[in-house]
Tab-separated table of C-alpha atoms in Angstrom:
chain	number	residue	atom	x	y	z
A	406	UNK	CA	-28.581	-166.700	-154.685
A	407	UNK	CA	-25.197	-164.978	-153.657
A	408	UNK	CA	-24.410	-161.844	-156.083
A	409	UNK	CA	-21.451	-162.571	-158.328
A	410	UNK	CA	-18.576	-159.741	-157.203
A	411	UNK	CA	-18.582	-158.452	-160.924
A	412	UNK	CA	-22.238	-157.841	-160.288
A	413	UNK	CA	-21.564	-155.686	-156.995
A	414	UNK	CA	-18.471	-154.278	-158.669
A	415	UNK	CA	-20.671	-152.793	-161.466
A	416	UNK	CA	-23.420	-151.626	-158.921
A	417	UNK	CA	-21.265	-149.889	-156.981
A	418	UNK	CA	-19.795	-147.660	-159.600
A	419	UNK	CA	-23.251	-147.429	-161.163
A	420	UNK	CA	-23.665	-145.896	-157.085
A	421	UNK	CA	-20.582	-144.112	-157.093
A	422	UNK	CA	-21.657	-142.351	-160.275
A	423	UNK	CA	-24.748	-141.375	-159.106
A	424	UNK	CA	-23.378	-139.998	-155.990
A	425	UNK	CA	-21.275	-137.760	-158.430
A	426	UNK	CA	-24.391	-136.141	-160.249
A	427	UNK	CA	-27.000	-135.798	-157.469
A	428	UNK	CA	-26.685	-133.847	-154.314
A	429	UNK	CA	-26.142	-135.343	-150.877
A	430	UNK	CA	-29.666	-135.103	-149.629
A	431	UNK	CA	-30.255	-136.139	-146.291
A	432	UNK	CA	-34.023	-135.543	-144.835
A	433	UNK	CA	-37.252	-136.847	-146.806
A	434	UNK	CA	-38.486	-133.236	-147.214
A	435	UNK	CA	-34.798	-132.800	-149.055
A	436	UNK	CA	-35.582	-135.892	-151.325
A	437	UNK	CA	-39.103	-134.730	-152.211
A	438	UNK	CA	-38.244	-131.525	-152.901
A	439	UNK	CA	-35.736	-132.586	-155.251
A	440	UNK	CA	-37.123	-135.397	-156.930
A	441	UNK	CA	-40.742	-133.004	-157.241
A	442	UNK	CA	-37.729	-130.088	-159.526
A	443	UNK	CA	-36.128	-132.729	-161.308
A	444	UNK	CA	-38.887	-133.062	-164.222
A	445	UNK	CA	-38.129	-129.373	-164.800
A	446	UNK	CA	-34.072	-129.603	-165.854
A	447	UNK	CA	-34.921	-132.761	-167.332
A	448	UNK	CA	-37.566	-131.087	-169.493
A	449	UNK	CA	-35.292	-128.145	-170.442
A	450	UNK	CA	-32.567	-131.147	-171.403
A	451	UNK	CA	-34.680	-132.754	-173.642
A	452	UNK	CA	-36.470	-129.765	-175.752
A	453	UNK	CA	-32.330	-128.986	-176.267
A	454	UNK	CA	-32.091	-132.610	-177.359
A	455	UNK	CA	-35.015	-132.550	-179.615
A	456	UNK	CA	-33.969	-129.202	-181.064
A	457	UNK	CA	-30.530	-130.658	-182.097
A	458	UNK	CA	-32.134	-133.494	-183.252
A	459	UNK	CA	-34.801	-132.165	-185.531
A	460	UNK	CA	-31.691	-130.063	-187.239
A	461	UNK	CA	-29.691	-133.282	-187.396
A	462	UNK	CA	-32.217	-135.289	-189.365
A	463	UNK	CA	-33.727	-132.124	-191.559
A	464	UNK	CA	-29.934	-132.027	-192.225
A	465	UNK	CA	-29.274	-135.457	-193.567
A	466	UNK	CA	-31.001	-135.343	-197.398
A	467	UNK	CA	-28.998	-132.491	-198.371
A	468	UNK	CA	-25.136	-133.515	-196.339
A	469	UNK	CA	-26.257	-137.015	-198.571
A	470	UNK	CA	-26.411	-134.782	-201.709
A	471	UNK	CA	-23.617	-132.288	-201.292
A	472	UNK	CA	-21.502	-134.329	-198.338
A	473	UNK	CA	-19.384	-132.332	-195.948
A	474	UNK	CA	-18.606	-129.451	-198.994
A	475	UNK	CA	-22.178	-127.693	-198.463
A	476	UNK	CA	-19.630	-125.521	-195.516
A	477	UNK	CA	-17.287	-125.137	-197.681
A	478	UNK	CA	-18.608	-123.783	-200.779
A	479	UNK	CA	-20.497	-120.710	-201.811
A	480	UNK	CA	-22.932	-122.065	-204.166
A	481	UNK	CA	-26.923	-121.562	-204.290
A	482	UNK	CA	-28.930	-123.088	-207.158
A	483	UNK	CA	-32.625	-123.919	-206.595
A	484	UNK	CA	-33.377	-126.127	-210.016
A	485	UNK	CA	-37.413	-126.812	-209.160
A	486	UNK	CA	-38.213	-129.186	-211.620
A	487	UNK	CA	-34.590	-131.444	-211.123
A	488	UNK	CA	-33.309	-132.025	-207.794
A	489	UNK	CA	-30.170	-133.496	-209.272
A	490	UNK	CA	-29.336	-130.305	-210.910
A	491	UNK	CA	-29.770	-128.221	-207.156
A	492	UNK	CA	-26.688	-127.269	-205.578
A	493	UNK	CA	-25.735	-125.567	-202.705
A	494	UNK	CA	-22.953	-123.808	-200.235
A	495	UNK	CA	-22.997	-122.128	-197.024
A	496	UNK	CA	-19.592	-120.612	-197.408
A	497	UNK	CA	-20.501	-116.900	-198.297
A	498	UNK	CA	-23.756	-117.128	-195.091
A	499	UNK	CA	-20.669	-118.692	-192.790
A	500	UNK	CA	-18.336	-116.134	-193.735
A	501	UNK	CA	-20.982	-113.142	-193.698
A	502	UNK	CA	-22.103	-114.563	-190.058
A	503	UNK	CA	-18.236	-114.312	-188.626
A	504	UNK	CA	-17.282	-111.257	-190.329
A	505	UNK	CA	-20.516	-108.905	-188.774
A	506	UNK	CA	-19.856	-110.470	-185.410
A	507	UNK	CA	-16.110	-109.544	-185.107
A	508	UNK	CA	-16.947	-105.815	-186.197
A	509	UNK	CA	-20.136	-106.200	-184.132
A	510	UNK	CA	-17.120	-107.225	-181.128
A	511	UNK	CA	-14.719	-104.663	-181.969
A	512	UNK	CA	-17.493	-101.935	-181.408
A	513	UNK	CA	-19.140	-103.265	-178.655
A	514	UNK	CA	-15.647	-103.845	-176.676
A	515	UNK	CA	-14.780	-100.700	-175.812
A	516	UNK	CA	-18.583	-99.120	-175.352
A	517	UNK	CA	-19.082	-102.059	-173.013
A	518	UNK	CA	-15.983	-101.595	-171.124
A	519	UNK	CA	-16.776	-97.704	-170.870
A	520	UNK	CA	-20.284	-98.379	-169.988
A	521	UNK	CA	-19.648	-100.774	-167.320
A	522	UNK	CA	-17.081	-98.279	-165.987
A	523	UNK	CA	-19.000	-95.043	-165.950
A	524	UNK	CA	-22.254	-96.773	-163.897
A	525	UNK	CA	-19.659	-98.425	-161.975
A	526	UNK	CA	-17.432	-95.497	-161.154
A	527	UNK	CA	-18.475	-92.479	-162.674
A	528	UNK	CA	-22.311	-92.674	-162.018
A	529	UNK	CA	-23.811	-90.736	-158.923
A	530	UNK	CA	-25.192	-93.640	-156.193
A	531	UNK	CA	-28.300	-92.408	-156.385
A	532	UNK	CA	-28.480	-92.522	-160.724
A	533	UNK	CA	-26.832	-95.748	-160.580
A	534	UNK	CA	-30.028	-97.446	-160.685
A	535	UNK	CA	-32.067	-95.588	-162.941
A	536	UNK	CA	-29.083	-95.578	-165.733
A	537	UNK	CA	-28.721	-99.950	-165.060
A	538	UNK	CA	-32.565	-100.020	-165.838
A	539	UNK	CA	-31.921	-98.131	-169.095
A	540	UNK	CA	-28.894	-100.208	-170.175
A	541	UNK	CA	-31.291	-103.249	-169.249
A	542	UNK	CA	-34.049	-101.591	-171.347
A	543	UNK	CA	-31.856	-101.476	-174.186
A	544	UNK	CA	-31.067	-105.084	-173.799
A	545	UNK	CA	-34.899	-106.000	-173.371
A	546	UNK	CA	-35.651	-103.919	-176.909
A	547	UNK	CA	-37.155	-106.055	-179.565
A	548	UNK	CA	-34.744	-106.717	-182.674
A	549	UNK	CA	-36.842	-105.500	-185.347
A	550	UNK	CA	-36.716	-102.384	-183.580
A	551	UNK	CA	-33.094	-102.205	-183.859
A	552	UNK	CA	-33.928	-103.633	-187.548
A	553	UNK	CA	-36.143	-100.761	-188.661
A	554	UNK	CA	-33.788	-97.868	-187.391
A	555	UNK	CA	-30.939	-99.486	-189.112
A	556	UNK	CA	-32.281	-99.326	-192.674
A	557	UNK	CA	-34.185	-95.566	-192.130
A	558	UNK	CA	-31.211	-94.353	-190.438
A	559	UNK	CA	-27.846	-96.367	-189.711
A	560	UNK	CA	-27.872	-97.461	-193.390
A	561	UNK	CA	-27.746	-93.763	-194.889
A	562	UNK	CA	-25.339	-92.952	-192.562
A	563	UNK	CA	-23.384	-95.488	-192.907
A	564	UNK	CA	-22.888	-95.217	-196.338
A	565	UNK	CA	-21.892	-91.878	-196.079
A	566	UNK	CA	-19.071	-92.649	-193.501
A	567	UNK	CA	-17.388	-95.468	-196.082
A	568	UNK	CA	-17.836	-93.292	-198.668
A	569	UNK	CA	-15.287	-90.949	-197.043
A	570	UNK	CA	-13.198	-93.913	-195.994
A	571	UNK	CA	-12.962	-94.951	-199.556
A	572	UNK	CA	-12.379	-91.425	-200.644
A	573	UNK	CA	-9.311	-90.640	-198.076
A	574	UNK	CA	-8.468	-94.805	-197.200
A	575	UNK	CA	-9.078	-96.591	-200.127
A	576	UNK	CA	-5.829	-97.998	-200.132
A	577	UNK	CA	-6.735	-100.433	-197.150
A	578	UNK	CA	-8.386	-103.279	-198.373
A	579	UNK	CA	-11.301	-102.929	-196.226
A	580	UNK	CA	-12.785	-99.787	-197.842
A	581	UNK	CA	-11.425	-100.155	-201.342
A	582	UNK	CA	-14.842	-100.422	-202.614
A	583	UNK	CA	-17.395	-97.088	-202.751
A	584	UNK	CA	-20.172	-98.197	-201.038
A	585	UNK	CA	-23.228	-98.457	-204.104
A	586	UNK	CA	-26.045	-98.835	-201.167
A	587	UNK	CA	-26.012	-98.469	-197.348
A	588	UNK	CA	-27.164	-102.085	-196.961
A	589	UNK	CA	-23.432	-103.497	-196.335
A	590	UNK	CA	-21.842	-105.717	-194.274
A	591	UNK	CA	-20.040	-102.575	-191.990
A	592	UNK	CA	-23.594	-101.641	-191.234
A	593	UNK	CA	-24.876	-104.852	-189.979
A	594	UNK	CA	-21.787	-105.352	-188.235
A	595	UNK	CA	-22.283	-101.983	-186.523
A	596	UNK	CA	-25.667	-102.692	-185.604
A	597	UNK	CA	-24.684	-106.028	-183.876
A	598	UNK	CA	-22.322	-104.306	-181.959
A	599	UNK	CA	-24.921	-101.816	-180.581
A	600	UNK	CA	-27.087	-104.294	-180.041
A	601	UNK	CA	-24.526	-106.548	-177.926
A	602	UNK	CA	-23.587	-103.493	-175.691
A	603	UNK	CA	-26.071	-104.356	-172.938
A	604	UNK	CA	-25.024	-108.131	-172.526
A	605	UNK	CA	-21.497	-107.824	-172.806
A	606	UNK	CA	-21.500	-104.867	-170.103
A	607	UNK	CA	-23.311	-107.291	-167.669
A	608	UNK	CA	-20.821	-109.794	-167.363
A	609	UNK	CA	-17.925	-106.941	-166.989
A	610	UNK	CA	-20.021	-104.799	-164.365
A	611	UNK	CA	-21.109	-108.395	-162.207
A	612	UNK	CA	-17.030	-108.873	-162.551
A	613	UNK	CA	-16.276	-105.815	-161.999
A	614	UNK	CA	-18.279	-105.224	-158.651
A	615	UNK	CA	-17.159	-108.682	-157.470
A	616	UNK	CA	-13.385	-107.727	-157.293
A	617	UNK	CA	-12.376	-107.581	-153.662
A	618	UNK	CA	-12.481	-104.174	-151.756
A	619	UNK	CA	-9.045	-104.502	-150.788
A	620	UNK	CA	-7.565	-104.277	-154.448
A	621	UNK	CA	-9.462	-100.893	-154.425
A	622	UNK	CA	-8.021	-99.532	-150.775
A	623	UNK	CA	-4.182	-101.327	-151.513
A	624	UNK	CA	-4.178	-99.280	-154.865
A	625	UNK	CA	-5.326	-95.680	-153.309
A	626	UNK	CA	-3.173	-96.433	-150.696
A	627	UNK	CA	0.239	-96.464	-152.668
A	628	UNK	CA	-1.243	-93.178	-154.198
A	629	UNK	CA	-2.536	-94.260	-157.255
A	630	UNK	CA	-5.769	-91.865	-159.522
A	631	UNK	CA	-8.503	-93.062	-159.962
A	632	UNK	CA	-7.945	-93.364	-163.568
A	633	UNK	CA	-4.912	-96.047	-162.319
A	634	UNK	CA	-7.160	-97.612	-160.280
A	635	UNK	CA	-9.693	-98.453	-162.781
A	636	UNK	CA	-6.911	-99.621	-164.711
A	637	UNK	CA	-5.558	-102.092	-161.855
A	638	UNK	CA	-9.519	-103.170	-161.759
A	639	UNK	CA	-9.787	-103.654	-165.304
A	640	UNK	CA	-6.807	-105.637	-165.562
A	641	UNK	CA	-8.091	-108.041	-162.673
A	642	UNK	CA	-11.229	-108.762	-164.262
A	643	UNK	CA	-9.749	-109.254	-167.861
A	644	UNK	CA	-10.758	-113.243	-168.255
A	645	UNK	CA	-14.323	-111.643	-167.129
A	646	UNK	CA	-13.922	-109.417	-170.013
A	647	UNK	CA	-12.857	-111.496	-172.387
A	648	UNK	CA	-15.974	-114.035	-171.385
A	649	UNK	CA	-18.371	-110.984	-171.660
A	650	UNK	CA	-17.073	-109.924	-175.436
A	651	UNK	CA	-17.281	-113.969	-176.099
A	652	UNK	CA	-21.006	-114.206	-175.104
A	653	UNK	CA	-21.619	-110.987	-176.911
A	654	UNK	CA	-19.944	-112.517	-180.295
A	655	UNK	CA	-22.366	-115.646	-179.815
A	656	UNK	CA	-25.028	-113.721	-179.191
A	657	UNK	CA	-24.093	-111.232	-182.154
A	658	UNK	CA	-24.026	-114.813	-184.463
A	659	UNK	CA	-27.698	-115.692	-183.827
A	660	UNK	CA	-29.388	-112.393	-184.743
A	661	UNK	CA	-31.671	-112.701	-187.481
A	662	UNK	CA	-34.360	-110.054	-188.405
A	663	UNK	CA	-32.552	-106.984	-187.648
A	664	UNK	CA	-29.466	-108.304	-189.662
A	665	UNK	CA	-31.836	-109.524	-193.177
A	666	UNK	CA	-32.960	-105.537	-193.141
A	667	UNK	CA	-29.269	-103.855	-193.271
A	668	UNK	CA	-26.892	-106.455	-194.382
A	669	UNK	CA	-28.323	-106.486	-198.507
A	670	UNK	CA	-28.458	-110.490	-198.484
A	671	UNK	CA	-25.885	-111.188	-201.216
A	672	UNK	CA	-24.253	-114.380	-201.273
A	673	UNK	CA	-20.258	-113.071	-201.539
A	674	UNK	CA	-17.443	-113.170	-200.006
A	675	UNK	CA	-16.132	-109.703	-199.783
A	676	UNK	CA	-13.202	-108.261	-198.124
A	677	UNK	CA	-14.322	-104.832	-198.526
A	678	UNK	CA	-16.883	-103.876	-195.487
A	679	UNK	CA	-18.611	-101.421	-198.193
A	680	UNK	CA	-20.303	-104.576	-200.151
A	681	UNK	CA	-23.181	-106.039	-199.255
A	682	UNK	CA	-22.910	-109.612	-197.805
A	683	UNK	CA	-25.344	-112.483	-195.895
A	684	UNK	CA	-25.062	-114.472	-192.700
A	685	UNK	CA	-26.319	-117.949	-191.918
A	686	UNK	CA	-29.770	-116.507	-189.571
A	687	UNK	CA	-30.630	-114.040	-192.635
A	688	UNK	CA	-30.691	-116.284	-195.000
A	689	UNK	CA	-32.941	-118.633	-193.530
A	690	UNK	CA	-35.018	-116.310	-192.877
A	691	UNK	CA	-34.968	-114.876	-196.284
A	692	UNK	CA	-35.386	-118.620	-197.998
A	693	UNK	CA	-37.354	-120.629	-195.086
A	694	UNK	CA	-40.572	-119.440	-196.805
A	695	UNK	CA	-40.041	-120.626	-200.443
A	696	UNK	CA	-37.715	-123.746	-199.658
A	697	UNK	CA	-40.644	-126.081	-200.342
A	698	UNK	CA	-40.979	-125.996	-203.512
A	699	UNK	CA	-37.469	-127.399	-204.082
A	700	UNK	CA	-35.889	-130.914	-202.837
A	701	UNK	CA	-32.591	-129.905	-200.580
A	702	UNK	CA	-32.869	-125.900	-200.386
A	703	UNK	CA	-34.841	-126.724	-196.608
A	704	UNK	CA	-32.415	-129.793	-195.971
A	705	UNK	CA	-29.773	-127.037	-196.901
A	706	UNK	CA	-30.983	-124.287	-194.559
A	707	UNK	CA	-31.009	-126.828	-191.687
A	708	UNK	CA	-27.809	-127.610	-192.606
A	709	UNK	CA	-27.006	-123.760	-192.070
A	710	UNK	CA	-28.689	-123.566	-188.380
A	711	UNK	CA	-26.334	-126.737	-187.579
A	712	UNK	CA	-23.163	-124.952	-188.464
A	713	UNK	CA	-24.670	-122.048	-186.617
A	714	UNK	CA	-25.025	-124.228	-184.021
A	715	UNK	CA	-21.795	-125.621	-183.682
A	716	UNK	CA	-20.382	-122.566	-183.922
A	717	UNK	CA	-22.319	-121.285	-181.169
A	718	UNK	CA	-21.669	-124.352	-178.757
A	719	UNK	CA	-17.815	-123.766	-179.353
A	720	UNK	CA	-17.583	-119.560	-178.927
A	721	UNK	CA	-19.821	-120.221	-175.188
A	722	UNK	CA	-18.162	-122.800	-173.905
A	723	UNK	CA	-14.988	-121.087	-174.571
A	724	UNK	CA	-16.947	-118.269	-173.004
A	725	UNK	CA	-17.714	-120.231	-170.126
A	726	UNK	CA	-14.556	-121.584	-169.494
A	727	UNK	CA	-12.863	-117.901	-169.058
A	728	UNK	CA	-15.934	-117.184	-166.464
A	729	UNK	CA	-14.959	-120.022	-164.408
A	730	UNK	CA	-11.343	-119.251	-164.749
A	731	UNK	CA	-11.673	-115.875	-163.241
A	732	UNK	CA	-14.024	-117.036	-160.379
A	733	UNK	CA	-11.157	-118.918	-159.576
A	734	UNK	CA	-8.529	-116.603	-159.410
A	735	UNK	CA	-10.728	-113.964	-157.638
A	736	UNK	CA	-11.774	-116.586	-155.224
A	737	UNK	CA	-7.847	-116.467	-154.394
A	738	UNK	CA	-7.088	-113.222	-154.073
């Protein structure tokens, strides 16, 4: 039977299409090789799949109860005996979440610049290596290690420092409040931002050490220092910064443990830094274990690590997107 020409019409975009997402492979050792790989992307695709999926549908009971408002309300009642009665709002976890992980960015911006800088620059050849390892080290530390320094030590600190900024600055909103314990939302927001350091500096020093040689030589030549040289450097890899400090922030929204230790796990919204506060990751972790026992507080926390993860998705792929636009305009220099 002759095909219809709708029929071929459709299989050749279906072909077309195809030819868009896989590679041109042209010998049989090509084809097996690929097609042997594929299960392994494919797998990778759908755990992320599943993930989002399990969140979806733990999400549904309580975006049925509360409806879209559970984001935009600070409420938490756990009524164990009359699920009618439960309510709840991720408002004061959302809020806590983006608050620590701008401070966490506006420390970790400038340390991460500096760092990338000194082993870039400043560092002797032959220390070069040894001082990456320890910046990688620092990455590769486990949280609760962070965690467990900032309660015995950040935290004191810490509440020493705003208790001199609300002593001498208490006329800025941000440290109009004496700080009653160290376990605030400055410290956990401080702690982020040390903890960030290491990933944001990786993006900047791979930028960095990609811009072309003859940016370097031009600027030297017109008789620049090597402080304005840095400068001129800096300013060519600025998307690359910006797409380092917008990883970090993602990465800074996701902590968990070391965050539940310093930030005191209150559900407000403060201005002041001084007052303790909560972010989405803490308080799952601080409710996960006794949200059984009621009807929507585990629909609710689900509901938490979706926001979390939309918020997420967004900050990378803006991320992303500043990467790619700098490879671009490197690649044209």
């Amino acid at each position: 039977m002759e095909r219809k020409p709708a029929s071929r019409g459709r299989s050749r975009v279906f072909r077309l299409s195809l030819e868009g997402f896989l590679p041109r492979l042209r010998s049989r050792d090509d084809k097996r090789f690929f097609l042997l790989h594929l299960p392994i992307p494919l797998l990778v695709f759908l755990i992320l799949t599943s993930m989002l999926a399990v969140i979806l549908i733990k999400s549904l009971p309580v975006l049925e109860h509360e409806g879209l408002s559970i984001f935009t309300k600070n409420a938490w009642r756990a009524v164990e005996d009359n699920p009618e009665k439960e309510e709840y709002g991720l408002l004061a976890a959302i809020y806590g979440t983006l608050y620590t992980s701008v401070i966490a960015i506006l420390i970790a911006a400038p340390l991460a610049v500096g760092l990338a800088v000194a082993i870039e620059e400043l560092t002797p050849r032959r220390l070069r290596g040894a001082v990456a390892v320890l910046v990688d080290l620092m990455a590769a530390t486990p949280t609760i290690v962070y965690g467990i320094w900032g309660a015995t030590y950040l935290a004191p600190t810490m509440k020493e420092i705003l208790g001199f900024m609300y002593q001498h600055f208490g006329w800025i909103p941000f440290f109009s409040e004496r700080p009653v314990t160290g376990y605030t939302i400055a410290t956990a927001g401080v702690m982020l931002g040390i903890m960030v350091v290491p990933y944001a500096a990786a993006v900047i020093r791979e930028a960095y050490s990609m811009v072309p040689r003859h940016l370097r030589e031009a600027a030297y030549s017109v008789g620049a220092t090597k402080f304005e040289t840095i400068r001129i450097l800096l300013g060519a890899i600025k998307p690359s910064i910006i797409a380092g400090l917008i990883l970090a922030f993602g990465r800074a929204m996701g902590e968990t443990v070391a965050v539940s230790l310093v930030i005191g796990n209150s559900l407000d919204t403060p201005i002041a830094v001084s007052r303790p506060g909560v972010t989405v990751s803490s308080l799952i972790a601080s409710m996960f274990k006794s949200a059984s026992y009621y009807e929507y507080m585990e629909s609710a926390l689900f509901a938490g690590g979706l926001a979390l993860f939309a918020i997420g998705l967004v900050v990378n792929t803006i991320g992303i997107l500043y990467i790619k636009r700098w490879e671009e305009e490197i690649s044209r220099v």
